[in-house]
Coordinates of C-alpha atoms in Angstrom, one line a residue:
X1 CA 236.5 254.7 -54.7
X2 CA 232.9 254.0 -55.8
X3 CA 233.7 255.0 -59.2
X4 CA 236.7 252.9 -59.5
X5 CA 234.8 249.7 -58.2
X6 CA 231.9 250.4 -60.9
X7 CA 234.8 250.8 -63.6
X8 CA 236.2 247.4 -62.6
X9 CA 233.0 245.8 -62.7
X10 CA 232.3 246.9 -66.2
X11 CA 235.8 245.8 -67.4
X12 CA 235.2 242.3 -65.6
X13 CA 231.7 242.0 -67.3
X14 CA 232.9 243.2 -70.8
X15 CA 234.6 239.9 -71.8
X16 CA 231.9 237.9 -70.5
X17 CA 229.5 239.9 -72.5
X18 CA 231.6 239.6 -75.6
X19 CA 232.2 236.0 -75.1
X20 CA 228.5 235.3 -74.8
X21 CA 227.8 236.9 -78.2
X22 CA 230.9 235.7 -80.0
X23 CA 230.4 233.1 -83.0
X24 CA 231.0 229.6 -81.7
X25 CA 234.5 228.1 -82.6
X26 CA 233.7 225.4 -85.1
X27 CA 236.4 223.2 -86.1
X28 CA 237.7 223.4 -89.7
X29 CA 236.8 220.0 -90.5
X30 CA 233.2 220.4 -89.4
X31 CA 233.0 223.9 -91.0
X32 CA 234.0 222.2 -94.4
X33 CA 231.2 219.4 -93.8
X34 CA 228.9 222.2 -93.3
X35 CA 230.0 224.1 -96.3
X36 CA 229.6 220.9 -98.6
X37 CA 226.1 220.1 -97.4
X38 CA 223.5 220.1 -100.2
X39 CA 221.3 222.5 -98.5
X40 CA 224.2 225.1 -98.1
X41 CA 225.3 224.5 -101.7
X42 CA 221.6 225.3 -102.7
X43 CA 221.2 228.4 -100.6
X44 CA 224.4 229.8 -102.4
X45 CA 223.4 228.6 -105.7
X46 CA 226.6 226.9 -106.1
X47 CA 227.7 224.7 -108.9
X48 CA 231.2 223.0 -109.6
X49 CA 233.6 225.3 -111.7
X50 CA 234.6 223.8 -115.1
X51 CA 238.2 223.8 -113.8
X52 CA 237.4 222.6 -110.4
X53 CA 236.1 224.6 -107.3
X54 CA 232.9 226.2 -107.1
X55 CA 231.0 229.2 -108.5
X56 CA 227.7 230.6 -107.9
X57 CA 225.0 231.4 -110.4
X58 CA 224.3 234.6 -108.4
X59 CA 225.8 237.5 -110.3
X60 CA 225.1 240.0 -107.6
X61 CA 228.0 240.7 -105.2
X62 CA 225.5 242.2 -102.5
X63 CA 224.3 238.6 -102.0
X64 CA 227.5 237.4 -100.4
X65 CA 228.9 238.3 -97.2
X66 CA 232.4 237.1 -97.8
X67 CA 234.8 238.9 -100.4
X68 CA 235.2 235.5 -102.2
X69 CA 231.7 234.1 -101.3
X70 CA 230.7 233.4 -105.0
X71 CA 233.6 230.8 -105.2
X72 CA 234.0 229.7 -101.7
X73 CA 231.0 228.1 -99.8
X74 CA 233.1 227.6 -96.7
X75 CA 234.2 231.4 -96.5
X76 CA 230.6 232.4 -97.0
X77 CA 229.4 230.0 -94.3
X78 CA 232.0 231.5 -91.8
X79 CA 231.0 234.9 -92.7
X80 CA 227.5 234.2 -92.3
X81 CA 228.1 232.6 -88.9
X82 CA 230.0 235.9 -87.7
X83 CA 227.2 237.9 -89.1
X84 CA 224.3 236.5 -87.4
X85 CA 226.2 236.7 -84.0
X86 CA 226.9 240.3 -84.5
X87 CA 225.5 242.3 -81.7
X88 CA 222.6 244.9 -82.4
X89 CA 223.4 248.4 -81.2
X90 CA 221.2 251.0 -80.2
X91 CA 220.0 253.1 -83.4
X92 CA 220.8 249.9 -85.7
X93 CA 217.8 248.8 -88.0
X94 CA 216.9 245.3 -86.9
X95 CA 215.6 244.4 -90.5
X96 CA 219.2 245.1 -91.9
X97 CA 220.6 242.5 -89.3
X98 CA 222.1 239.2 -91.1
X99 CA 219.4 237.2 -89.4
X100 CA 216.6 239.1 -90.7
X101 CA 218.3 239.3 -94.3
X102 CA 219.2 235.7 -94.2
X103 CA 216.3 233.7 -92.6
X104 CA 216.9 230.4 -94.3
X105 CA 220.6 230.5 -93.6
X106 CA 220.0 231.5 -89.9
X107 CA 217.7 228.6 -89.1
X108 CA 219.8 226.0 -90.8
X109 CA 222.9 227.1 -89.0
X110 CA 220.8 227.3 -85.6
X111 CA 219.6 223.8 -86.1
X112 CA 222.9 222.1 -87.5
X113 CA 225.1 223.8 -84.7
X114 CA 222.6 223.8 -81.8
X115 CA 222.9 227.6 -81.4
X116 CA 221.3 228.7 -78.5
X117 CA 222.9 232.1 -77.7
X118 CA 222.3 233.9 -81.0
X119 CA 221.5 237.6 -80.3
X120 CA 217.8 238.3 -80.0
X121 CA 216.7 240.3 -83.3
X122 CA 213.1 241.2 -84.1
X123 CA 212.8 241.0 -87.8
X124 CA 209.4 242.7 -88.2
X125 CA 209.5 243.1 -91.9
X126 CA 210.2 239.6 -92.6
X127 CA 207.8 238.2 -90.1
X128 CA 205.1 240.3 -91.4
X129 CA 205.8 239.3 -95.0
X130 CA 206.1 235.6 -94.1
X131 CA 202.7 235.8 -92.2
X132 CA 201.0 237.4 -95.5
X133 CA 202.2 234.8 -97.8
X134 CA 201.4 232.0 -95.1
X135 CA 202.9 229.2 -97.2
X136 CA 201.6 225.8 -96.6
X137 CA 201.8 223.8 -100.1
X138 CA 203.1 224.5 -103.4
X139 CA 201.9 224.2 -107.1
X140 CA 204.2 224.2 -110.3
X141 CA 202.3 226.1 -112.9
X142 CA 203.0 225.4 -116.6
X143 CA 201.5 227.7 -119.3
X144 CA 201.7 225.8 -122.5
X145 CA 203.8 227.3 -125.3
X146 CA 202.6 230.4 -127.0
X147 CA 204.5 230.9 -130.5
X148 CA 203.4 234.5 -130.9
X149 CA 205.5 235.6 -128.1
X150 CA 209.2 235.1 -128.2
X151 CA 209.7 234.8 -124.6
X152 CA 207.0 232.2 -124.3
X153 CA 207.6 230.0 -127.3
X154 CA 209.0 227.1 -125.1
X155 CA 206.3 227.6 -122.4
X156 CA 206.9 228.9 -119.0
X157 CA 206.9 227.8 -115.3
X158 CA 206.2 229.4 -112.1
X159 CA 205.5 228.4 -108.4
X160 CA 202.1 229.0 -106.8
X161 CA 202.3 229.2 -103.0
X162 CA 198.9 228.1 -101.4
X163 CA 197.9 229.0 -97.9
X164 CA 196.2 226.2 -95.8
X165 CA 192.6 227.1 -96.6
X166 CA 193.1 227.2 -100.5
X167 CA 192.0 223.8 -101.2
X168 CA 188.9 224.0 -99.2
X169 CA 187.8 227.6 -100.0
X170 CA 188.9 227.3 -103.6
X171 CA 190.8 230.7 -103.2
X172 CA 193.8 230.1 -105.4
X173 CA 193.6 233.4 -107.0
X174 CA 194.4 234.9 -103.5
X175 CA 197.8 232.9 -103.4
X176 CA 201.2 234.1 -104.1
X177 CA 203.2 233.2 -107.2
X178 CA 207.1 232.8 -107.3
X179 CA 208.4 233.7 -110.7
X180 CA 211.8 234.1 -112.1
X181 CA 212.1 236.3 -115.3
X182 CA 214.3 238.6 -117.4
X183 CA 214.5 242.2 -115.9
X184 CA 214.0 244.4 -118.9
X185 CA 214.4 248.3 -118.7
X186 CA 212.9 250.1 -121.5
X187 CA 210.9 248.6 -124.5
X188 CA 213.0 246.1 -126.8
X189 CA 211.6 244.9 -129.8
X190 CA 210.8 241.0 -130.4
X191 CA 213.8 240.3 -132.4
X192 CA 216.3 242.2 -129.8
X193 CA 214.6 240.7 -126.9
X194 CA 215.1 237.2 -128.5
X195 CA 218.7 237.9 -129.2
X196 CA 219.5 239.3 -125.8
X197 CA 217.8 236.4 -124.1
X198 CA 219.9 234.0 -125.9
X199 CA 223.2 235.9 -125.2
X200 CA 222.4 236.5 -121.6
X201 CA 221.7 240.4 -122.1
X202 CA 219.3 240.6 -119.5
X203 CA 219.8 240.2 -115.7
X204 CA 217.0 237.7 -114.1
X205 CA 215.2 238.5 -110.8
X206 CA 213.1 236.5 -108.6
X207 CA 209.6 238.1 -107.5
X208 CA 206.9 237.0 -105.2
X209 CA 203.8 238.6 -106.0
X210 CA 200.0 238.0 -105.8
X211 CA 199.2 235.2 -108.1
X212 CA 196.1 237.0 -109.7
X213 CA 198.7 240.0 -110.3
X214 CA 201.1 237.8 -112.1
X215 CA 198.2 236.4 -114.4
X216 CA 197.2 239.9 -115.2
X217 CA 200.8 240.9 -116.0
X218 CA 201.2 238.0 -118.1
X219 CA 197.9 238.6 -120.2
X220 CA 199.2 236.0 -122.9
X221 CA 198.6 233.4 -120.2
X222 CA 194.9 233.9 -120.9
X223 CA 195.4 232.5 -124.2
X224 CA 197.4 229.4 -123.3
X225 CA 196.2 226.4 -121.6
X226 CA 197.4 226.2 -118.0
X227 CA 198.6 223.0 -116.2
X228 CA 198.9 222.9 -112.5
X229 CA 200.9 220.3 -110.9
X230 CA 200.3 220.1 -107.1
X231 CA 203.6 219.1 -105.3
X232 CA 203.8 217.1 -102.1
X233 CA 205.9 219.6 -100.4
X234 CA 205.3 219.7 -96.7
X235 CA 204.4 223.0 -95.0
X236 CA 207.8 223.1 -93.5
X237 CA 209.6 222.6 -96.9
X238 CA 207.3 225.1 -98.5
X239 CA 208.2 227.6 -95.9
X240 CA 211.8 226.8 -96.2
X241 CA 211.6 227.8 -100.1
X242 CA 209.8 230.9 -99.2
X243 CA 212.4 232.1 -96.5
X244 CA 215.1 231.7 -99.2
X245 CA 213.0 233.6 -101.8
X246 CA 213.2 236.6 -99.3
X247 CA 216.8 236.2 -99.2
X248 CA 216.8 236.7 -103.0
X249 CA 214.9 240.0 -103.2
X250 CA 216.5 242.1 -105.9
X251 CA 219.4 239.9 -106.4
X252 CA 220.5 239.5 -109.9
X253 CA 221.3 236.1 -111.8
X254 CA 222.3 235.6 -115.3
X255 CA 219.2 235.0 -117.6
X256 CA 219.5 232.8 -120.7
X257 CA 216.6 231.5 -122.8
X258 CA 217.8 227.9 -123.1
X259 CA 219.5 226.9 -119.6
X260 CA 219.6 229.5 -116.9
X261 CA 216.0 230.5 -117.3
X262 CA 212.7 230.4 -115.3
X263 CA 212.6 226.7 -115.1
X264 CA 216.0 226.2 -114.2
X265 CA 215.8 228.7 -111.2
X266 CA 212.7 227.0 -110.0
X267 CA 214.2 223.7 -109.8
X268 CA 217.0 225.3 -107.6
X269 CA 214.2 226.5 -105.3
X270 CA 212.7 223.0 -105.1
X271 CA 216.2 221.7 -104.0
X272 CA 216.2 224.3 -101.2
X273 CA 212.7 222.8 -100.1
X274 CA 213.8 219.4 -100.2
X275 CA 217.6 219.2 -100.1
X276 CA 217.7 215.4 -101.1
X277 CA 216.5 216.2 -104.6
X278 CA 219.3 216.2 -107.5
X279 CA 217.4 218.0 -110.4
X280 CA 220.1 220.1 -111.9
X281 CA 222.4 217.7 -113.0
X282 CA 219.7 216.5 -115.7
X283 CA 220.3 220.0 -117.6
X284 CA 224.0 220.5 -118.5
X285 CA 223.2 222.3 -121.6
X286 CA 219.4 223.2 -121.8
X287 CA 216.4 223.5 -119.6
X288 CA 213.3 223.5 -121.7
X289 CA 210.3 224.1 -119.5
X290 CA 208.6 220.7 -120.6
X291 CA 211.8 218.9 -119.7
X292 CA 211.9 220.5 -116.2
X293 CA 208.4 219.2 -115.6
X294 CA 209.2 215.9 -116.6
X295 CA 212.1 216.1 -114.0
X296 CA 209.9 217.2 -111.5
X297 CA 207.4 214.4 -112.1
X298 CA 210.3 211.8 -112.2
X299 CA 211.5 212.9 -108.9
X300 CA 208.1 212.0 -107.2
X301 CA 207.1 215.5 -106.4
X302 CA 203.9 215.7 -108.2
X303 CA 200.5 214.3 -106.4
X304 CA 197.9 215.7 -108.8
X305 CA 197.6 217.5 -112.1
X306 CA 194.8 220.0 -113.0
X307 CA 194.0 221.5 -116.4
X308 CA 192.6 225.0 -117.0
X309 CA 191.8 225.5 -120.7
X310 CA 192.6 229.0 -122.1
X311 CA 189.8 231.4 -122.9
X312 CA 190.7 230.7 -126.6
X313 CA 190.0 227.1 -126.4
X314 CA 186.8 227.8 -124.4
X315 CA 185.6 230.1 -127.2
X316 CA 186.6 227.6 -129.9
X317 CA 185.0 224.6 -128.1
X318 CA 181.6 226.6 -127.7
X319 CA 181.6 227.7 -131.2
X320 CA 182.5 224.2 -132.8
X321 CA 178.9 222.9 -133.0
X322 CA 177.6 226.2 -134.4
X323 CA 176.8 226.5 -138.2
X324 CA 178.2 229.3 -140.3
X325 CA 175.1 231.4 -140.0
X326 CA 175.1 230.8 -136.3
X327 CA 178.7 232.1 -136.1
X328 CA 177.6 235.2 -137.9
X329 CA 174.9 235.7 -135.2
X330 CA 177.7 235.4 -132.6
X331 CA 179.7 238.4 -134.4
X332 CA 176.5 240.4 -134.7
X333 CA 175.4 239.8 -131.1
X334 CA 178.9 240.5 -129.5
X335 CA 179.1 243.8 -131.6
X336 CA 175.4 245.1 -131.0
X337 CA 173.3 244.0 -128.0
X338 CA 170.3 245.2 -129.9
X339 CA 170.5 242.1 -132.1
X340 CA 169.2 240.3 -129.1
X341 CA 165.9 241.7 -129.6
X342 CA 166.0 241.3 -133.4
X343 CA 163.1 239.1 -134.9
X344 CA 165.3 237.1 -137.1
X345 CA 167.2 236.2 -134.1
X346 CA 164.4 235.5 -131.9
X347 CA 163.1 233.0 -134.6
X348 CA 166.4 230.9 -134.0
X349 CA 165.5 228.1 -131.5
X350 CA 166.0 228.7 -127.8
X351 CA 168.6 226.1 -127.4
X352 CA 170.9 227.5 -130.2
X353 CA 170.4 231.1 -129.0
X354 CA 171.8 229.7 -125.6
X355 CA 175.0 228.6 -127.4
X356 CA 175.2 231.8 -129.7
X357 CA 175.0 234.1 -126.6
X358 CA 177.5 232.2 -124.6
X359 CA 179.9 232.4 -127.6
X360 CA 179.4 235.9 -128.0
X361 CA 180.2 236.5 -124.2
X362 CA 183.4 234.7 -124.4
X363 CA 184.5 236.4 -127.6
X364 CA 184.0 239.7 -125.7
X365 CA 186.2 238.3 -122.9
X366 CA 188.9 237.1 -125.3
X367 CA 189.0 240.4 -127.3
X368 CA 189.2 242.3 -123.9
X369 CA 192.6 240.5 -123.0
X370 CA 195.3 243.0 -122.5
X371 CA 193.0 246.0 -123.2
X372 CA 192.2 248.9 -121.1
X373 CA 188.7 248.9 -119.6
X374 CA 186.2 250.1 -122.1
X375 CA 182.5 251.0 -120.9
X376 CA 180.9 250.2 -124.1
X377 CA 182.4 246.6 -123.8
X378 CA 181.7 246.4 -120.1
X379 CA 178.0 247.3 -121.0
X380 CA 177.9 244.7 -123.8
X381 CA 179.0 242.1 -121.5
X382 CA 176.6 242.9 -119.0
X383 CA 173.7 242.6 -121.2
X384 CA 175.0 239.3 -122.6
X385 CA 175.3 238.0 -119.2
X386 CA 171.7 239.0 -118.6
X387 CA 170.5 237.0 -121.7
X388 CA 172.6 234.2 -120.7
X389 CA 171.0 234.1 -117.1
X390 CA 167.6 234.0 -118.7
X391 CA 168.5 231.3 -121.3
X392 CA 171.6 229.3 -120.0
X393 CA 173.6 227.0 -122.3
X394 CA 174.5 223.4 -121.3
X395 CA 177.8 223.2 -119.2
X396 CA 181.2 223.6 -121.5
X397 CA 182.8 220.3 -121.4
X398 CA 186.4 220.4 -122.7
X399 CA 188.3 217.1 -123.4
X400 CA 191.9 217.4 -121.5
X401 CA 194.6 217.2 -124.2
X402 CA 197.5 215.0 -123.8
X403 CA 199.9 216.2 -121.2
X404 CA 202.7 218.4 -122.6
X405 CA 205.4 216.3 -120.8
X406 CA 204.3 213.4 -122.3
X407 CA 205.4 214.2 -125.7
X408 CA 208.7 213.2 -127.2
X409 CA 211.9 214.4 -125.8
X410 CA 213.4 217.6 -126.9
X411 CA 216.7 216.8 -128.4
X412 CA 216.9 214.6 -131.8
X413 CA 219.5 212.5 -133.4
X414 CA 218.7 211.8 -136.9
X415 CA 220.2 209.1 -139.4
X416 CA 219.1 208.6 -142.9
X417 CA 219.8 206.9 -146.2
X418 CA 218.9 208.5 -149.5
X419 CA 219.6 209.4 -153.2
X420 CA 220.0 212.7 -154.9
X421 CA 220.0 212.6 -158.6
X422 CA 222.1 209.4 -159.3
X423 CA 224.1 209.6 -156.1
X424 CA 223.4 207.8 -152.9
X425 CA 224.2 209.5 -149.5
X426 CA 224.2 208.9 -145.9
X427 CA 222.9 211.9 -143.6
X428 CA 223.5 212.5 -139.8
X429 CA 222.2 215.1 -137.9
X430 CA 221.5 216.5 -134.3
X431 CA 218.8 219.0 -133.3
X432 CA 219.2 220.7 -129.8
X433 CA 215.3 221.6 -129.5
X434 CA 212.7 220.7 -130.1
X435 CA 209.7 220.0 -132.8
X436 CA 208.9 220.4 -136.5
X437 CA 205.6 219.9 -138.2
X438 CA 206.2 216.2 -139.0
X439 CA 207.3 215.1 -135.6
X440 CA 205.7 212.6 -133.2
X441 CA 202.5 214.6 -132.5
X442 CA 201.4 213.6 -129.0
X443 CA 201.5 216.8 -126.6
X444 CA 202.2 219.2 -129.6
X445 CA 199.6 221.2 -131.6
X446 CA 199.3 220.7 -135.2
X447 CA 201.0 223.6 -137.2
X448 CA 203.6 224.4 -134.5
X449 CA 207.4 224.2 -135.1
X450 CA 210.2 225.3 -133.1
X451 CA 213.7 224.3 -134.1
X452 CA 217.0 225.6 -132.5
X453 CA 220.4 224.6 -133.4
X454 CA 220.2 221.8 -136.1
X455 CA 223.2 220.3 -137.8
X456 CA 223.1 218.0 -140.7
X457 CA 226.2 216.3 -142.3
X458 CA 226.0 214.1 -145.5
X459 CA 228.4 211.3 -146.5
X460 CA 228.2 210.8 -150.4
X461 CA 229.7 207.8 -152.4
X462 CA 233.3 207.8 -152.3
X463 CA 233.5 209.0 -148.6
X464 CA 232.8 212.7 -149.7
X465 CA 231.7 214.5 -146.7
X466 CA 229.9 218.1 -146.7
X467 CA 227.9 220.2 -144.4
X468 CA 224.5 220.1 -145.6
X469 CA 222.7 222.4 -143.2
X470 CA 223.1 224.5 -140.1
X471 CA 220.0 226.0 -138.7
X472 CA 220.3 228.7 -136.0
X473 CA 216.5 228.8 -135.6
X474 CA 213.2 227.9 -137.6
X475 CA 210.0 228.8 -136.1
X476 CA 206.5 228.4 -137.7
X477 CA 203.2 229.4 -136.2
X478 CA 200.2 227.9 -138.4
X479 CA 197.3 228.8 -136.4
X480 CA 193.9 228.3 -138.3
X481 CA 191.6 231.2 -138.9
X482 CA 187.9 231.0 -138.5
X483 CA 184.7 233.2 -138.4
X484 CA 185.5 234.5 -135.0
X485 CA 189.2 234.4 -134.7
X486 CA 191.6 235.8 -137.6
X487 CA 195.2 235.1 -136.4
X488 CA 198.1 235.5 -138.8
X489 CA 200.3 232.6 -139.4
X490 CA 204.1 233.3 -139.8
X491 CA 207.5 231.7 -139.9
X492 CA 211.1 232.9 -139.6
X493 CA 214.4 231.0 -140.2
X494 CA 217.9 231.5 -140.5
X495 CA 221.3 229.6 -141.0
X496 CA 223.3 227.8 -143.7
X497 CA 221.8 225.5 -146.2
X498 CA 222.6 223.9 -149.5
X499 CA 220.7 225.2 -152.7
X500 CA 221.1 224.2 -156.4
X501 CA 224.1 226.1 -157.9
X502 CA 225.8 226.4 -161.2
X503 CA 226.8 223.3 -163.3
X504 CA 224.4 221.1 -161.1
X505 CA 226.7 221.6 -157.9
X506 CA 225.2 222.5 -154.5
X507 CA 226.1 225.8 -153.0
X508 CA 226.4 226.4 -149.3
X509 CA 224.5 229.7 -148.7
X510 CA 223.8 231.8 -145.7
X511 CA 220.2 233.1 -145.3
X512 CA 217.5 234.6 -143.3
X513 CA 213.9 234.4 -144.3
X514 CA 210.4 234.8 -143.0
X515 CA 206.7 235.3 -144.2
X516 CA 203.2 235.8 -143.0
X517 CA 199.9 234.6 -144.2
X518 CA 196.8 232.5 -143.1
X519 CA 196.0 228.9 -142.3
X520 CA 192.6 227.2 -142.4
X521 CA 191.0 224.1 -140.8
X522 CA 190.0 222.0 -143.7
X523 CA 189.0 219.0 -141.5
X524 CA 189.6 218.2 -138.0
X525 CA 193.0 216.8 -138.6
X526 CA 194.1 218.7 -141.7
X527 CA 195.4 222.2 -142.2
X528 CA 196.0 224.2 -145.2
X529 CA 198.1 227.3 -145.4
X530 CA 199.5 229.9 -147.5
X531 CA 202.2 232.6 -146.8
X532 CA 204.1 235.3 -148.6
X533 CA 207.7 235.2 -147.9
X534 CA 211.0 237.2 -148.3
X535 CA 214.5 236.1 -148.2
X536 CA 218.0 237.3 -148.0
X537 CA 220.8 235.3 -149.0
X538 CA 224.7 235.4 -149.5
X539 CA 225.6 233.0 -152.4
X540 CA 229.0 232.7 -154.0
X541 CA 227.0 232.2 -157.4
X542 CA 225.6 235.5 -157.2
X543 CA 227.5 238.8 -158.2
X544 CA 225.8 240.8 -155.3
X545 CA 227.1 240.2 -151.7
X546 CA 223.4 240.1 -150.7
X547 CA 220.6 239.0 -152.6
X548 CA 217.0 239.7 -151.7
X549 CA 213.9 237.5 -152.9
X550 CA 210.2 237.5 -152.6
X551 CA 208.2 234.2 -152.8
X552 CA 205.5 232.1 -151.4
X553 CA 205.2 229.0 -149.2
X554 CA 202.1 226.9 -149.3
X555 CA 201.0 223.7 -148.5
X556 CA 198.8 221.0 -146.5
X557 CA 199.4 219.4 -143.1
X558 CA 197.4 216.2 -142.2
X559 CA 197.5 214.4 -138.9
X560 CA 196.7 210.7 -140.0
X561 CA 196.8 207.4 -138.2
X562 CA 200.5 206.8 -139.0
X563 CA 201.9 210.0 -137.9
X564 CA 202.0 213.5 -139.6
X565 CA 202.1 214.3 -143.3
X566 CA 203.2 217.6 -145.1
X567 CA 202.9 218.4 -148.7
X568 CA 204.4 221.8 -149.5
X569 CA 205.2 224.1 -152.4
X570 CA 207.5 227.1 -152.1
X571 CA 209.2 229.4 -154.4
X572 CA 211.8 232.3 -154.2
X573 CA 212.1 235.0 -156.9
X574 CA 215.3 237.0 -156.6
X575 CA 216.0 240.4 -157.9
X576 CA 218.8 239.3 -160.0
X577 CA 216.5 237.1 -161.9
X578 CA 217.2 233.6 -160.2
X579 CA 214.0 231.6 -159.7
X580 CA 214.2 228.6 -157.2
X581 CA 211.1 226.3 -156.5
X582 CA 210.7 223.2 -154.5
X583 CA 207.9 220.8 -154.0
X584 CA 208.2 218.4 -151.1
X585 CA 206.3 215.4 -149.2
X586 CA 207.3 214.3 -145.8
X587 CA 205.4 211.4 -143.9
X588 CA 206.5 210.4 -140.6
X589 CA 205.6 207.1 -138.9
X590 CA 205.3 207.1 -135.3
X591 CA 207.1 204.1 -134.0
X592 CA 206.9 204.8 -130.3
X593 CA 207.1 208.2 -128.3
X594 CA 210.7 208.8 -128.8
X595 CA 211.4 207.1 -132.2
X596 CA 210.0 208.0 -135.7
X597 CA 210.6 206.9 -139.2
X598 CA 210.4 209.8 -141.8
X599 CA 210.2 209.4 -145.8
X600 CA 211.0 212.5 -147.6
X601 CA 210.7 213.3 -151.3
X602 CA 211.3 216.5 -153.0
X603 CA 212.1 218.0 -156.4
X604 CA 214.0 221.3 -156.8
X605 CA 214.0 223.7 -159.7
X606 CA 216.5 226.5 -160.4
X607 CA 217.3 228.7 -163.3
X608 CA 221.0 227.9 -162.6
X609 CA 220.6 224.1 -163.2
X610 CA 218.5 221.3 -164.2
X611 CA 215.8 220.0 -161.8
X612 CA 216.9 217.5 -159.1
X613 CA 215.2 214.8 -157.3
X614 CA 215.6 213.7 -153.9
X615 CA 214.4 210.8 -151.7
X616 CA 215.4 209.9 -148.0
X617 CA 214.4 207.6 -145.5
X618 CA 215.5 208.6 -142.1
X619 CA 215.3 207.5 -138.4
X620 CA 214.6 210.1 -135.7
X621 CA 215.6 209.4 -132.1
X622 CA 214.1 212.0 -129.8
X623 CA 216.5 211.8 -126.5
X624 CA 217.4 214.4 -124.0

C-alpha cells in the first residue's frame, strides 16, 4: 500500500516538475517580433538575402541550434528558448548546456521574456573566462597600412578590451584583444595567400587573446604606426560584446580581403554591444579598414584618439638630426659596444654622443623584431642602455601625422578630356580602391600605391568607344633607403592595357609585371627611385602566345604646395626584339579632400610604330 502511494505521488509530481522546466508558450506574433529585433539579428550575424529572406554570415553549422537556423532567425530563437530550458541531468556537463554555450542569447531572452524559472546551471568555465577578461571599456586599434605584407596592405583593425583600472595604472599591455583573421593551415606563399584571401579560400575565426601576445604574433605591427580609438561603450555594452565572443569560439566564417574581413566582423561586434548602431549597411561591396574607422567615428563612438609611433619611425626621427659621420657611428656602436670607449668616439661632443647611443639602441631593437632571442644582441642592448643612463638624450618628440581616416575616400570616379596624336577623346573611369602616387596626399605616405579593380573607357571622335585599361591590382612600395635602414622598393601589377601596335594602332594586351630596386630621400618632400622590372605579356601583334621582357622604371616623386608630382621613365625590352619606352609627367592639384584635378602628359616609343604623344586633364572624385 505504501509503495502504491509513493508511486502515485511521484506521478502527480512529474507533470508539475515538467511544467516548471518547460519553455514558456510565446505567441507566434511575439516570437516573430523578437526574431526581428536588431540585437537578435546581430547575434546570429544575419543579413537580408539577395532574393529575400535571411542568411547568416556564419559558415559553421555547429553555431546553430535549429536545422534551418542559418536562414530562419525565428526558428533559431525557438530552438534557443527550448535549449536553455532543457533540464540538467546527473552526469551532464554543465558547461555544455545552452545557457553556458550561449550566454549573450540567454541573458537577452531572460530580459525580454522576464524568465524567472530557468534551470539553475553553473557555467564555471564561462564565469572564470569572463572574470579573467573583466571587460570594462573598449579601444579600436588601427595599425596603419604596411605594404610589405599582403595581409596588411590596407591596414588592420582589432578591439582591445580594457579592465577598469587600465586608465589609472597604465596597464594596457595586460588587456585582452578581440581579433578576427584568416585561419591558415600550413605555410602559403604571399601570392597564394593574396589569391586565397581575395577568393575566400580561408575560413575566418574570432579569437580573444592577451593583447601583448597579439602584438608579439603580429610583429609587423611594431613597424607600423598604431592608432588607438577609445570608444564610449559602457561596461555593460562591453560585457555584452565579450559574452558574444564566447559564443563564437572556434566558429568559422567566410573570410574575404575586401568585404568580409577583420574590420567588417568587428563592426558586427559593435552592433552587438550597442544594438541601435547601423554600421554594416555602409559597406555593401568593400570594407577597407580606414573606411570602417570613419564609420565608427561618424557613429559617435570615439571619445579619444591616441597615437603610438612605430619603432621604425622612432629610429628615423632620432637619426634625423645626425650627420653622415654620426650615423656611421650609430652603425659602429650598435655592432660593437667596444666602440663606446674608442678615443675618436669620446672626442665627439657629449650631447651628440647621447643621440648616437640612443639611435644605436633603437636600431638594435628594430633589428630584433621577429627574431629569436640572441645573447649577443641582448648584451649589446644592455651595454647601450648603461651608456644611455649615464648620458641621457633629450626626450624624443614625434609630431603626430595626419589621421589616416581623414584622407580621401577609397573609391574614385574619373572623367577627363585629352588628345592622343591628332585625335581628341574623353575618358571615364572607376577605381574600387584606393590610392596612387599622385592622389590627394593627406593621410597617405609618399611613395605608397595600392589600386584594386580599375576600369577606364575612352570615347574618341566619331563616337568610337574602346576599353582603355582594366587593372586587377597595381601595388607600389617606394620606401626610401638611408644609412641605417636599407629596405627594398618593389611593385607588381596585372590586367589589361592599351599599348602601341602595328600601323599606329593601339593593341589591348594582357600582362603581369613587377620589379624591385631602391628609393632615396632627395629632400624632405622628394623621392627618387630606380627599379629593375620584368614583364610577361600576351599581345596579338606578337607571334608567341606569351612574350617576356626585362626593363627599368625610374623617376622622381615631389610633394609640392599644389599636390603630388611624378616624373617617370620606363622601358621594356622583349626577347622578340620589341622595345617599348615611355616618359610621363603627372601633376595633381588638390581642390578639396575628395576632389582632385590631374594633368598628365606622356610620350610613348615602340619599334612597331612612330612615337605617340598624349595629354589629358581629368577630374578625380573620391567617393565611397
